[in-house]
mmCIF file of C-alpha atoms in Angstrom:
data_model
loop_
_atom_site.group_PDB
_atom_site.id
_atom_site.type_symbol
_atom_site.label_atom_id
_atom_site.label_comp_id
_atom_site.label_asym_id
_atom_site.label_seq_id
_atom_site.Cartn_x
_atom_site.Cartn_y
_atom_site.Cartn_z
ATOM 1 C CA MET A 1 41.585 -65.574 -145.230
ATOM 2 C CA VAL A 2 45.055 -64.000 -145.138
ATOM 3 C CA ASP A 3 45.854 -65.731 -141.850
ATOM 4 C CA GLU A 4 44.736 -69.079 -143.289
ATOM 5 C CA LEU A 5 46.996 -68.640 -146.330
ATOM 6 C CA GLN A 6 49.873 -67.688 -144.028
ATOM 7 C CA ASP A 7 49.318 -70.895 -142.039
ATOM 8 C CA VAL A 8 49.361 -72.914 -145.259
ATOM 9 C CA GLY A 9 52.641 -71.268 -146.269
ATOM 10 C CA ASP A 10 54.179 -72.011 -142.875
ATOM 11 C CA GLN A 11 53.169 -75.674 -143.181
ATOM 12 C CA LEU A 12 54.709 -75.897 -146.659
ATOM 13 C CA VAL A 13 57.975 -74.320 -145.522
ATOM 14 C CA GLY A 14 58.100 -76.595 -142.487
ATOM 15 C CA ALA A 15 57.539 -79.670 -144.618
ATOM 16 C CA PHE A 16 60.353 -78.867 -147.035
ATOM 17 C CA GLN A 17 62.805 -78.040 -144.219
ATOM 18 C CA ASN A 18 62.580 -81.646 -143.074
ATOM 19 C CA PRO A 19 65.972 -83.339 -143.648
ATOM 20 C CA ALA A 20 64.190 -86.694 -143.985
ATOM 21 C CA LEU A 21 63.045 -85.550 -147.442
ATOM 22 C CA LEU A 22 66.528 -86.495 -148.668
ATOM 23 C CA TYR A 23 65.422 -90.101 -148.125
ATOM 24 C CA GLY A 24 61.653 -89.802 -148.610
ATOM 25 C CA ILE A 25 61.651 -88.250 -152.088
ATOM 26 C CA PRO A 26 64.021 -90.815 -153.684
ATOM 27 C CA LEU A 27 62.083 -93.661 -152.041
ATOM 28 C CA ALA A 28 58.761 -92.298 -153.356
ATOM 29 C CA LEU A 29 60.207 -91.884 -156.855
ATOM 30 C CA LEU A 30 61.672 -95.385 -156.760
ATOM 31 C CA GLY A 31 58.282 -96.724 -155.691
ATOM 32 C CA ALA A 32 56.659 -94.977 -158.678
ATOM 33 C CA VAL A 33 59.191 -96.603 -161.026
ATOM 34 C CA PHE A 34 58.569 -100.049 -159.550
ATOM 35 C CA MET A 35 54.807 -99.536 -159.845
ATOM 36 C CA SER A 36 55.120 -98.542 -163.504
ATOM 37 C CA PHE A 37 57.255 -101.503 -164.526
ATOM 38 C CA GLY A 38 55.252 -103.868 -162.338
ATOM 39 C CA ALA A 39 52.008 -102.858 -164.024
ATOM 40 C CA GLN A 40 53.568 -103.298 -167.466
ATOM 41 C CA TYR A 41 54.877 -106.785 -166.667
ATOM 42 C CA GLN A 42 51.624 -107.913 -165.057
ATOM 43 C CA HIS A 43 49.669 -106.660 -168.064
ATOM 44 C CA ARG A 44 52.044 -108.593 -170.303
ATOM 45 C CA GLY A 45 51.478 -111.768 -168.296
ATOM 46 C CA VAL A 46 47.680 -111.428 -168.347
ATOM 47 C CA THR A 47 47.523 -110.883 -172.114
ATOM 48 C CA LYS A 48 49.854 -113.843 -172.670
ATOM 49 C CA VAL A 49 47.660 -116.128 -170.558
ATOM 50 C CA GLU A 50 44.608 -115.013 -172.513
ATOM 51 C CA LYS A 51 46.322 -116.043 -175.754
ATOM 52 C CA LEU A 52 47.366 -119.424 -174.345
ATOM 53 C CA THR A 53 43.914 -120.237 -172.982
ATOM 54 C CA GLY A 54 42.063 -118.838 -175.974
ATOM 55 C CA SER A 55 39.622 -116.970 -173.725
ATOM 56 C CA THR A 56 39.513 -113.381 -172.539
ATOM 57 C CA GLY A 57 39.193 -112.302 -168.938
ATOM 58 C CA THR A 58 37.057 -109.241 -169.585
ATOM 59 C CA GLY A 59 34.159 -110.855 -167.730
ATOM 60 C CA GLY A 60 36.420 -111.810 -164.840
ATOM 61 C CA LEU A 61 39.507 -114.024 -164.744
ATOM 62 C CA ASN A 62 38.654 -117.656 -164.036
ATOM 63 C CA LEU A 63 40.621 -120.198 -162.019
ATOM 64 C CA GLN A 64 42.492 -121.409 -165.100
ATOM 65 C CA HIS A 65 43.666 -117.876 -165.825
ATOM 66 C CA LEU A 66 44.815 -117.336 -162.237
ATOM 67 C CA LEU A 67 46.754 -120.612 -162.053
ATOM 68 C CA ARG A 68 48.488 -119.965 -165.366
ATOM 69 C CA LEU A 69 49.506 -116.479 -164.225
ATOM 70 C CA LEU A 70 51.626 -118.059 -161.491
ATOM 71 C CA SER A 71 53.735 -119.771 -164.196
ATOM 72 C CA ARG A 72 54.333 -116.626 -166.261
ATOM 73 C CA PRO A 73 57.773 -115.101 -165.480
ATOM 74 C CA SER A 74 56.620 -111.663 -166.626
ATOM 75 C CA TRP A 75 53.591 -111.676 -164.310
ATOM 76 C CA VAL A 76 55.587 -112.987 -161.328
ATOM 77 C CA LEU A 77 58.254 -110.331 -161.881
ATOM 78 C CA GLY A 78 55.565 -107.657 -162.127
ATOM 79 C CA THR A 79 54.038 -108.830 -158.845
ATOM 80 C CA LEU A 80 57.430 -108.652 -157.124
ATOM 81 C CA MET A 81 57.943 -105.138 -158.475
ATOM 82 C CA LEU A 82 54.560 -104.017 -157.168
ATOM 83 C CA GLY A 83 55.514 -105.474 -153.791
ATOM 84 C CA LEU A 84 58.729 -103.429 -153.857
ATOM 85 C CA ALA A 85 56.673 -100.363 -154.796
ATOM 86 C CA ILE A 86 54.533 -100.822 -151.676
ATOM 87 C CA VAL A 87 57.651 -101.195 -149.497
ATOM 88 C CA CYS A 88 59.163 -98.027 -150.972
ATOM 89 C CA GLN A 89 55.947 -96.024 -150.479
ATOM 90 C CA LEU A 90 55.535 -97.143 -146.854
ATOM 91 C CA SER A 91 59.213 -96.414 -146.147
ATOM 92 C CA ALA A 92 58.869 -92.963 -147.700
ATOM 93 C CA LEU A 93 55.795 -92.191 -145.586
ATOM 94 C CA ALA A 94 57.721 -93.245 -142.497
ATOM 95 C CA VAL A 95 60.380 -90.553 -143.005
ATOM 96 C CA ALA A 96 58.668 -87.824 -145.072
ATOM 97 C CA PRO A 97 55.358 -85.922 -144.920
ATOM 98 C CA LEU A 98 52.308 -87.144 -146.817
ATOM 99 C CA ILE A 99 52.179 -83.790 -148.652
ATOM 100 C CA VAL A 100 55.392 -84.713 -150.479
ATOM 101 C CA VAL A 101 55.190 -88.492 -150.816
ATOM 102 C CA GLN A 102 51.628 -89.060 -152.019
ATOM 103 C CA PRO A 103 51.642 -86.701 -155.028
ATOM 104 C CA LEU A 104 54.917 -88.226 -156.250
ATOM 105 C CA GLY A 105 53.089 -91.533 -156.676
ATOM 106 C CA ALA A 106 51.219 -89.989 -159.606
ATOM 107 C CA ILE A 107 54.517 -89.943 -161.521
ATOM 108 C CA ALA A 108 53.914 -93.665 -162.030
ATOM 109 C CA LEU A 109 51.130 -92.719 -164.456
ATOM 110 C CA VAL A 110 53.516 -90.672 -166.600
ATOM 111 C CA ILE A 111 56.171 -93.410 -166.640
ATOM 112 C CA THR A 112 53.625 -96.133 -167.421
ATOM 113 C CA THR A 113 52.210 -94.050 -170.277
ATOM 114 C CA LEU A 114 55.646 -93.742 -171.895
ATOM 115 C CA LEU A 115 56.422 -97.432 -171.413
ATOM 116 C CA ASN A 116 53.088 -98.565 -172.833
ATOM 117 C CA ALA A 117 53.438 -96.197 -175.788
ATOM 118 C CA GLN A 118 56.798 -97.750 -176.617
ATOM 119 C CA ILE A 119 55.639 -101.351 -176.249
ATOM 120 C CA SER A 120 52.194 -101.118 -177.828
ATOM 121 C CA GLY A 121 53.105 -98.571 -180.494
ATOM 122 C CA HIS A 122 50.124 -96.380 -179.591
ATOM 123 C CA ARG A 123 51.441 -92.854 -179.201
ATOM 124 C CA PRO A 124 49.715 -90.516 -176.721
ATOM 125 C CA THR A 125 47.213 -88.193 -178.373
ATOM 126 C CA LYS A 126 46.326 -84.650 -177.356
ATOM 127 C CA ARG A 127 43.148 -85.813 -175.642
ATOM 128 C CA SER A 128 44.907 -88.586 -173.728
ATOM 129 C CA LEU A 129 47.660 -86.202 -172.605
ATOM 130 C CA ILE A 130 45.035 -83.737 -171.357
ATOM 131 C CA ALA A 131 43.360 -86.568 -169.445
ATOM 132 C CA ILE A 132 46.675 -87.629 -167.892
ATOM 133 C CA GLY A 133 47.394 -84.017 -166.918
ATOM 134 C CA ALA A 134 43.974 -83.805 -165.244
ATOM 135 C CA CYS A 135 44.666 -87.025 -163.298
ATOM 136 C CA VAL A 136 48.111 -85.983 -162.094
ATOM 137 C CA GLY A 137 47.264 -82.338 -161.423
ATOM 138 C CA GLY A 138 43.921 -83.051 -159.787
ATOM 139 C CA ILE A 139 45.226 -85.687 -157.389
ATOM 140 C CA PHE A 140 48.317 -83.574 -156.598
ATOM 141 C CA VAL A 141 46.163 -80.632 -155.457
ATOM 142 C CA PHE A 142 43.632 -82.920 -153.731
ATOM 143 C CA VAL A 143 46.231 -84.707 -151.614
ATOM 144 C CA THR A 144 48.110 -81.473 -150.890
ATOM 145 C CA ILE A 145 44.981 -79.795 -149.498
ATOM 146 C CA ALA A 146 44.208 -82.894 -147.439
ATOM 147 C CA ALA A 147 47.737 -83.000 -146.026
ATOM 148 C CA LEU A 148 47.610 -79.322 -145.071
ATOM 149 C CA PHE A 149 44.223 -79.245 -143.363
ATOM 150 C CA ALA A 150 43.584 -82.804 -142.159
ATOM 151 C CA THR A 151 44.554 -83.608 -138.573
ATOM 152 C CA GLU A 152 44.950 -87.154 -137.304
ATOM 153 C CA LYS A 153 42.673 -88.089 -134.435
ATOM 154 C CA PRO A 154 42.381 -91.288 -132.393
ATOM 155 C CA VAL A 155 40.002 -93.711 -134.079
ATOM 156 C CA THR A 156 37.283 -94.804 -131.698
ATOM 157 C CA ASP A 157 35.792 -98.279 -131.700
ATOM 158 C CA ARG A 158 32.505 -96.838 -132.928
ATOM 159 C CA GLN A 159 34.188 -95.163 -135.898
ATOM 160 C CA LEU A 160 36.063 -98.350 -136.702
ATOM 161 C CA VAL A 161 32.858 -100.395 -136.643
ATOM 162 C CA THR A 162 31.311 -97.815 -139.003
ATOM 163 C CA ILE A 163 34.227 -98.228 -141.419
ATOM 164 C CA LEU A 164 33.899 -102.025 -141.295
ATOM 165 C CA ILE A 165 30.138 -101.867 -141.924
ATOM 166 C CA LEU A 166 30.657 -99.479 -144.845
ATOM 167 C CA PHE A 167 33.384 -101.758 -146.223
ATOM 168 C CA ALA A 168 31.014 -104.743 -146.018
ATOM 169 C CA ILE A 169 28.237 -102.840 -147.809
ATOM 170 C CA VAL A 170 30.567 -101.632 -150.577
ATOM 171 C CA THR A 171 32.009 -105.133 -151.021
ATOM 172 C CA VAL A 172 28.553 -106.716 -151.320
ATOM 173 C CA VAL A 173 27.318 -104.042 -153.736
ATOM 174 C CA LEU A 174 30.379 -104.270 -155.990
ATOM 175 C CA GLY A 175 30.301 -108.077 -155.869
ATOM 176 C CA ALA A 176 26.607 -108.245 -156.727
ATOM 177 C CA PHE A 177 26.968 -105.716 -159.536
ATOM 178 C CA TRP A 178 29.946 -107.609 -160.950
ATOM 179 C CA PHE A 179 28.124 -110.947 -160.762
ATOM 180 C CA TRP A 180 25.087 -109.450 -162.498
ATOM 181 C CA ARG A 181 26.856 -107.494 -165.263
ATOM 182 C CA ARG A 182 30.313 -109.067 -165.478
ATOM 183 C CA GLN A 183 29.982 -110.014 -169.148
ATOM 184 C CA ARG A 184 29.402 -106.375 -170.049
ATOM 185 C CA MET A 185 31.848 -104.710 -167.670
ATOM 186 C CA GLY A 186 34.593 -102.531 -169.107
ATOM 187 C CA ALA A 187 37.972 -101.546 -167.779
ATOM 188 C CA LEU A 188 36.566 -98.471 -166.028
ATOM 189 C CA PHE A 189 34.440 -100.577 -163.646
ATOM 190 C CA TYR A 190 37.307 -102.867 -162.648
ATOM 191 C CA ILE A 191 39.694 -99.939 -162.192
ATOM 192 C CA SER A 192 37.182 -97.974 -160.106
ATOM 193 C CA ALA A 193 36.281 -101.033 -158.007
ATOM 194 C CA ALA A 194 39.961 -101.781 -157.366
ATOM 195 C CA GLY A 195 40.595 -98.163 -156.373
ATOM 196 C CA VAL A 196 37.692 -98.229 -153.911
ATOM 197 C CA MET A 197 38.932 -101.489 -152.388
ATOM 198 C CA TYR A 198 42.492 -100.206 -152.028
ATOM 199 C CA GLY A 199 41.193 -96.982 -150.476
ATOM 200 C CA PHE A 200 39.627 -99.066 -147.697
ATOM 201 C CA VAL A 201 42.780 -101.199 -147.475
ATOM 202 C CA ALA A 202 44.946 -98.101 -146.933
ATOM 203 C CA THR A 203 42.596 -96.830 -144.222
ATOM 204 C CA LEU A 204 42.426 -100.185 -142.431
ATOM 205 C CA ALA A 205 46.220 -100.592 -142.636
ATOM 206 C CA LYS A 206 46.691 -97.197 -141.005
ATOM 207 C CA VAL A 207 44.219 -98.061 -138.230
ATOM 208 C CA ILE A 208 45.835 -101.458 -137.563
ATOM 209 C CA ILE A 209 49.330 -99.979 -137.310
ATOM 210 C CA VAL A 210 48.181 -97.324 -134.819
ATOM 211 C CA ARG A 211 46.280 -99.851 -132.677
ATOM 212 C CA ILE A 212 49.255 -102.218 -132.576
ATOM 213 C CA GLN A 213 51.574 -99.342 -131.607
ATOM 214 C CA ASN A 214 49.187 -98.526 -128.766
ATOM 215 C CA GLY A 215 49.084 -102.162 -127.632
ATOM 216 C CA ASN A 216 45.419 -102.430 -128.550
ATOM 217 C CA PHE A 217 45.444 -105.753 -130.375
ATOM 218 C CA GLU A 218 42.078 -107.433 -129.765
ATOM 219 C CA TRP A 219 39.109 -108.849 -131.662
ATOM 220 C CA LEU A 220 38.277 -105.577 -133.424
ATOM 221 C CA THR A 221 41.850 -105.233 -134.668
ATOM 222 C CA LEU A 222 41.741 -108.836 -135.898
ATOM 223 C CA THR A 223 38.491 -108.065 -137.698
ATOM 224 C CA CYS A 224 40.173 -105.110 -139.401
ATOM 225 C CA LEU A 225 43.059 -107.361 -140.422
ATOM 226 C CA ALA A 226 40.667 -109.884 -141.936
ATOM 227 C CA ALA A 227 38.864 -107.088 -143.817
ATOM 228 C CA LEU A 228 42.188 -105.733 -145.043
ATOM 229 C CA ILE A 229 43.223 -109.121 -146.440
ATOM 230 C CA LEU A 230 39.828 -109.593 -148.097
ATOM 231 C CA GLY A 231 39.931 -106.095 -149.615
ATOM 232 C CA ALA A 232 43.474 -106.637 -150.911
ATOM 233 C CA ILE A 233 42.485 -109.927 -152.564
ATOM 234 C CA ILE A 234 39.364 -108.456 -154.189
ATOM 235 C CA GLY A 235 41.273 -105.369 -155.320
ATOM 236 C CA ALA A 236 44.070 -107.493 -156.807
ATOM 237 C CA TYR A 237 41.513 -109.607 -158.702
ATOM 238 C CA PHE A 238 39.864 -106.510 -160.140
ATOM 239 C CA VAL A 239 43.260 -105.105 -161.161
ATOM 240 C CA GLN A 240 44.253 -108.303 -162.998
ATOM 241 C CA THR A 241 40.880 -108.361 -164.765
ATOM 242 C CA ALA A 242 41.327 -104.683 -165.678
ATOM 243 C CA TYR A 243 44.564 -105.602 -167.462
ATOM 244 C CA SER A 244 42.537 -107.796 -169.819
ATOM 245 C CA SER A 245 40.089 -104.947 -170.455
ATOM 246 C CA GLY A 246 42.399 -101.963 -170.860
ATOM 247 C CA PRO A 247 46.017 -100.767 -171.127
ATOM 248 C CA PRO A 248 48.235 -100.641 -168.008
ATOM 249 C CA ASP A 249 48.507 -96.843 -167.899
ATOM 250 C CA LEU A 250 44.718 -96.596 -167.667
ATOM 251 C CA VAL A 251 44.802 -99.009 -164.716
ATOM 252 C CA ILE A 252 47.497 -96.960 -162.977
ATOM 253 C CA ALA A 253 45.521 -93.758 -163.647
ATOM 254 C CA GLY A 254 42.467 -95.152 -161.900
ATOM 255 C CA LEU A 255 44.417 -96.443 -158.916
ATOM 256 C CA THR A 256 46.494 -93.297 -158.342
ATOM 257 C CA VAL A 257 43.333 -91.174 -158.435
ATOM 258 C CA ILE A 258 40.554 -93.232 -156.837
ATOM 259 C CA ASP A 259 42.593 -94.936 -154.097
ATOM 260 C CA PRO A 260 43.710 -91.744 -152.264
ATOM 261 C CA ILE A 261 40.384 -89.996 -152.865
ATOM 262 C CA VAL A 262 38.471 -92.842 -151.184
ATOM 263 C CA ALA A 263 40.918 -92.982 -148.264
ATOM 264 C CA ILE A 264 40.726 -89.214 -147.740
ATOM 265 C CA LEU A 265 36.919 -89.192 -148.003
ATOM 266 C CA ILE A 266 36.757 -91.825 -145.259
ATOM 267 C CA GLY A 267 38.989 -89.646 -143.126
ATOM 268 C CA LEU A 268 36.829 -86.584 -143.776
ATOM 269 C CA THR A 269 33.361 -88.082 -143.364
ATOM 270 C CA ILE A 270 33.821 -90.801 -140.755
ATOM 271 C CA LEU A 271 36.959 -89.887 -138.830
ATOM 272 C CA GLY A 272 36.374 -86.111 -138.928
ATOM 273 C CA GLU A 273 40.000 -85.379 -139.756
ATOM 274 C CA ALA A 274 39.172 -82.000 -141.331
ATOM 275 C CA SER A 275 36.314 -80.938 -139.063
ATOM 276 C CA GLY A 276 37.930 -77.561 -138.412
ATOM 277 C CA ALA A 277 38.696 -76.732 -142.048
ATOM 278 C CA PRO A 278 37.016 -73.696 -143.677
ATOM 279 C CA LEU A 279 34.229 -74.102 -146.210
ATOM 280 C CA TRP A 280 36.424 -73.302 -149.221
ATOM 281 C CA VAL A 281 38.518 -76.394 -148.480
ATOM 282 C CA TYR A 282 35.507 -78.658 -149.052
ATOM 283 C CA VAL A 283 34.656 -76.744 -152.232
ATOM 284 C CA ALA A 284 38.234 -77.227 -153.419
ATOM 285 C CA PHE A 285 38.040 -80.944 -152.599
ATOM 286 C CA THR A 286 34.952 -81.254 -154.772
ATOM 287 C CA ILE A 287 36.437 -79.361 -157.711
ATOM 288 C CA VAL A 288 39.912 -80.922 -157.878
ATOM 289 C CA GLY A 289 38.583 -84.394 -157.048
ATOM 290 C CA GLY A 290 36.085 -84.015 -159.874
ATOM 291 C CA VAL A 291 38.878 -82.934 -162.240
ATOM 292 C CA ALA A 292 40.959 -86.016 -161.368
ATOM 293 C CA VAL A 293 38.024 -88.398 -161.810
ATOM 294 C CA TRP A 294 37.119 -86.648 -165.086
ATOM 295 C CA GLY A 295 40.676 -87.310 -166.238
ATOM 296 C CA VAL A 296 40.298 -91.046 -165.613
ATOM 297 C CA TRP A 297 36.964 -91.096 -167.451
ATOM 298 C CA GLN A 298 38.415 -89.186 -170.409
ATOM 299 C CA LEU A 299 41.420 -91.489 -170.563
ATOM 300 C CA ALA A 300 39.089 -94.492 -170.605
ATOM 301 C CA ARG A 301 37.289 -92.947 -173.602
ATOM 302 C CA TYR A 302 40.177 -91.513 -175.593
ATOM 303 C CA HIS A 303 43.174 -93.678 -174.759
ATOM 304 C CA PRO A 304 44.789 -94.299 -178.188
ATOM 305 C CA GLN A 305 45.051 -98.049 -177.643
ATOM 306 C CA ILE A 306 41.381 -98.372 -176.678
ATOM 307 C CA VAL A 307 40.235 -96.194 -179.563
ATOM 308 C CA SER A 308 42.418 -98.080 -182.027
ATOM 309 C CA ASP A 309 41.252 -101.482 -180.815
ATOM 310 C CA SER A 310 37.638 -100.440 -181.201
ATOM 311 C CA GLN A 311 38.291 -99.036 -184.687
ATOM 312 C CA GLU A 312 36.939 -95.632 -183.707
ATOM 313 C CA LEU A 313 40.068 -93.598 -184.402
ATOM 314 C CA PRO A 314 38.926 -90.694 -186.630
ATOM 315 C CA ILE A 315 41.916 -90.726 -189.016
ATOM 316 C CA THR A 316 42.558 -91.812 -192.566
ATOM 317 C CA ARG A 317 43.831 -95.403 -192.516
ATOM 318 C CA GLY A 318 47.056 -96.346 -194.246
ATOM 319 C CA SER A 319 45.194 -98.688 -196.578
ATOM 320 C CA GLU A 320 42.831 -95.962 -197.745
ATOM 321 C CA PRO A 321 43.510 -93.887 -200.894
ATOM 322 C CA GLY A 322 45.439 -90.717 -200.277
ATOM 323 C CA ALA A 323 46.570 -91.747 -196.825
ATOM 324 C CA ASP A 324 49.799 -90.232 -195.599
ATOM 325 C CA ARG A 325 51.986 -93.113 -194.472
ATOM 326 C CA THR A 326 54.514 -90.856 -192.753
ATOM 327 C CA PRO A 327 53.329 -90.022 -189.217
ATOM 328 C CA PRO A 328 54.021 -86.516 -187.916
ATOM 329 C CA MET A 329 56.963 -86.181 -185.527
ATOM 330 C CA THR A 330 55.171 -84.870 -182.444
ATOM 331 C CA GLY A 331 56.667 -84.205 -179.041
ATOM 332 C CA SER A 332 55.169 -87.382 -177.580
ATOM 333 C CA ILE A 333 56.739 -89.469 -180.379
ATOM 334 C CA ARG A 334 60.146 -87.942 -179.688
ATOM 335 C CA VAL A 335 59.829 -88.758 -175.989
ATOM 336 C CA THR A 336 58.744 -92.361 -176.541
ATOM 337 C CA GLU A 337 61.501 -92.900 -179.100
ATOM 338 C CA ALA A 338 63.975 -91.671 -176.505
ATOM 339 C CA VAL A 339 62.524 -94.200 -174.060
ATOM 340 C CA ALA A 340 62.940 -96.917 -176.700
ATOM 341 C CA LYS A 341 66.681 -96.301 -176.838
ATOM 342 C CA VAL A 342 66.948 -96.771 -173.084
ATOM 343 C CA TRP A 343 64.433 -99.626 -172.713
ATOM 344 C CA PRO A 344 63.771 -101.110 -176.181
ATOM 345 C CA ASP A 345 61.930 -104.195 -174.944
ATOM 346 C CA PRO A 346 61.111 -105.765 -171.586
ATOM 347 C CA PRO A 347 64.190 -107.786 -170.540
ATOM 348 C CA ILE A 348 62.012 -110.569 -169.178
ATOM 349 C CA LYS A 349 60.179 -112.663 -171.735
ATOM 350 C CA ASP A 350 58.078 -115.719 -171.208
ATOM 351 C CA LYS A 351 59.975 -118.837 -172.237
ATOM 352 C CA ASP A 352 57.449 -119.852 -174.890
ATOM 353 C CA GLU A 353 57.234 -116.407 -176.449
ATOM 354 C CA SER A 354 58.575 -116.204 -179.962
ATOM 355 C CA PRO A 355 60.848 -113.273 -180.860
ATOM 356 C CA ARG A 356 59.363 -110.404 -182.765
#
C-alpha cells in the first residue's frame, strides 16, 4: 500500500513538473469560460424560440424550433462559444496531462451557476451549493484516479466492434424510451442521455485520432466516424431540449459529470485500461462516481429555479402576511452581485427582444 501511494505521489509530481502546463491550464480554464457563456446563450435562444412559437420543447424540440434557433443571434453565438470551448479543451489535452485538464472543466459548472443566478435572479441555496460541490469534487477525484491508474493500450478491432455494438444498443434504447415517454420526460433524462452520448463521442474521437495517426484508415474507422457524427447530433438535440426543461447550470452539471464517467467506464470495462489497478481503486471509482451522480440528482431536485417554477419553495411568499420583504445578504448573494457589476446583462440580445 505504501509503495502504491509513493507511485501516485511520483506521478503527481511528474505531472506538475511539465512545462506545458503553462499553456494547458490557461487553455482549459478558457475552455470552461467559453462553455459557461455558450450554455447561457444557447439557453437564452431556446427559451426565446419557445416564446415566439408559443410551444414548449420539453417533449422534444420540433423542426420549427430547430429552424428558428438558427435565426437567433444569442443561440448562434452560444454555439460558436461551445465550439471554441471544444477547441480549447482539445488543445489543452494536446500539451498537458489529463489529470490536470479534465478536472478544470468542472469549473464551468461554478461559472454557469453564478451567471444563471445573476440573469434569472434565483440565488443558489444551501442544498444547491452542496449538490454543486458534490458534482465538482466527485468528478475531480474520479478523473484524477483514472488518470493515475489507467494506461492506454492499443484498441483492437474486436474491442472497437464491441464499442460500436454497445453504442448502437444504447442509442436504440434511449431513442425508444424517449419516443415512448417524451411528453413526460424531465431535464434529468435529457441531460443524462446527452452525457451518455458525449461519453461515446469522446471515446470514438480518441480511437479515430489514434487510428489515423497509425495510418489505419479503413472501413472500421469510417464506421466509427459515422457513429461519432450520429452521437454528436443526438447529444446536441438532447442538450437543446434540456435547455427547455431546466436551467443551464443543471445541464452543465450533468455533462461535466456523466460524460467523463461514461468515457472512463468504457475504458475500464471494454478496453481494460486499468486492468492492473488494485481493488481499492475500483471501490473508489464506485464511491466518488456515486457522489458526483448524486450531486446531479440533488441539483435537479433542489435547484432554486426549478423549485421556484414548480411553486415548491418552502418559504413565506412576499404577498403573504408577515412576510419579510428584505432578503438576507448571504455569501452567494454577495458573489452574484459582484458578477452583476462585471457582467450586468448578456451583451448580445435578439433583435426583437424588448428592453427590460
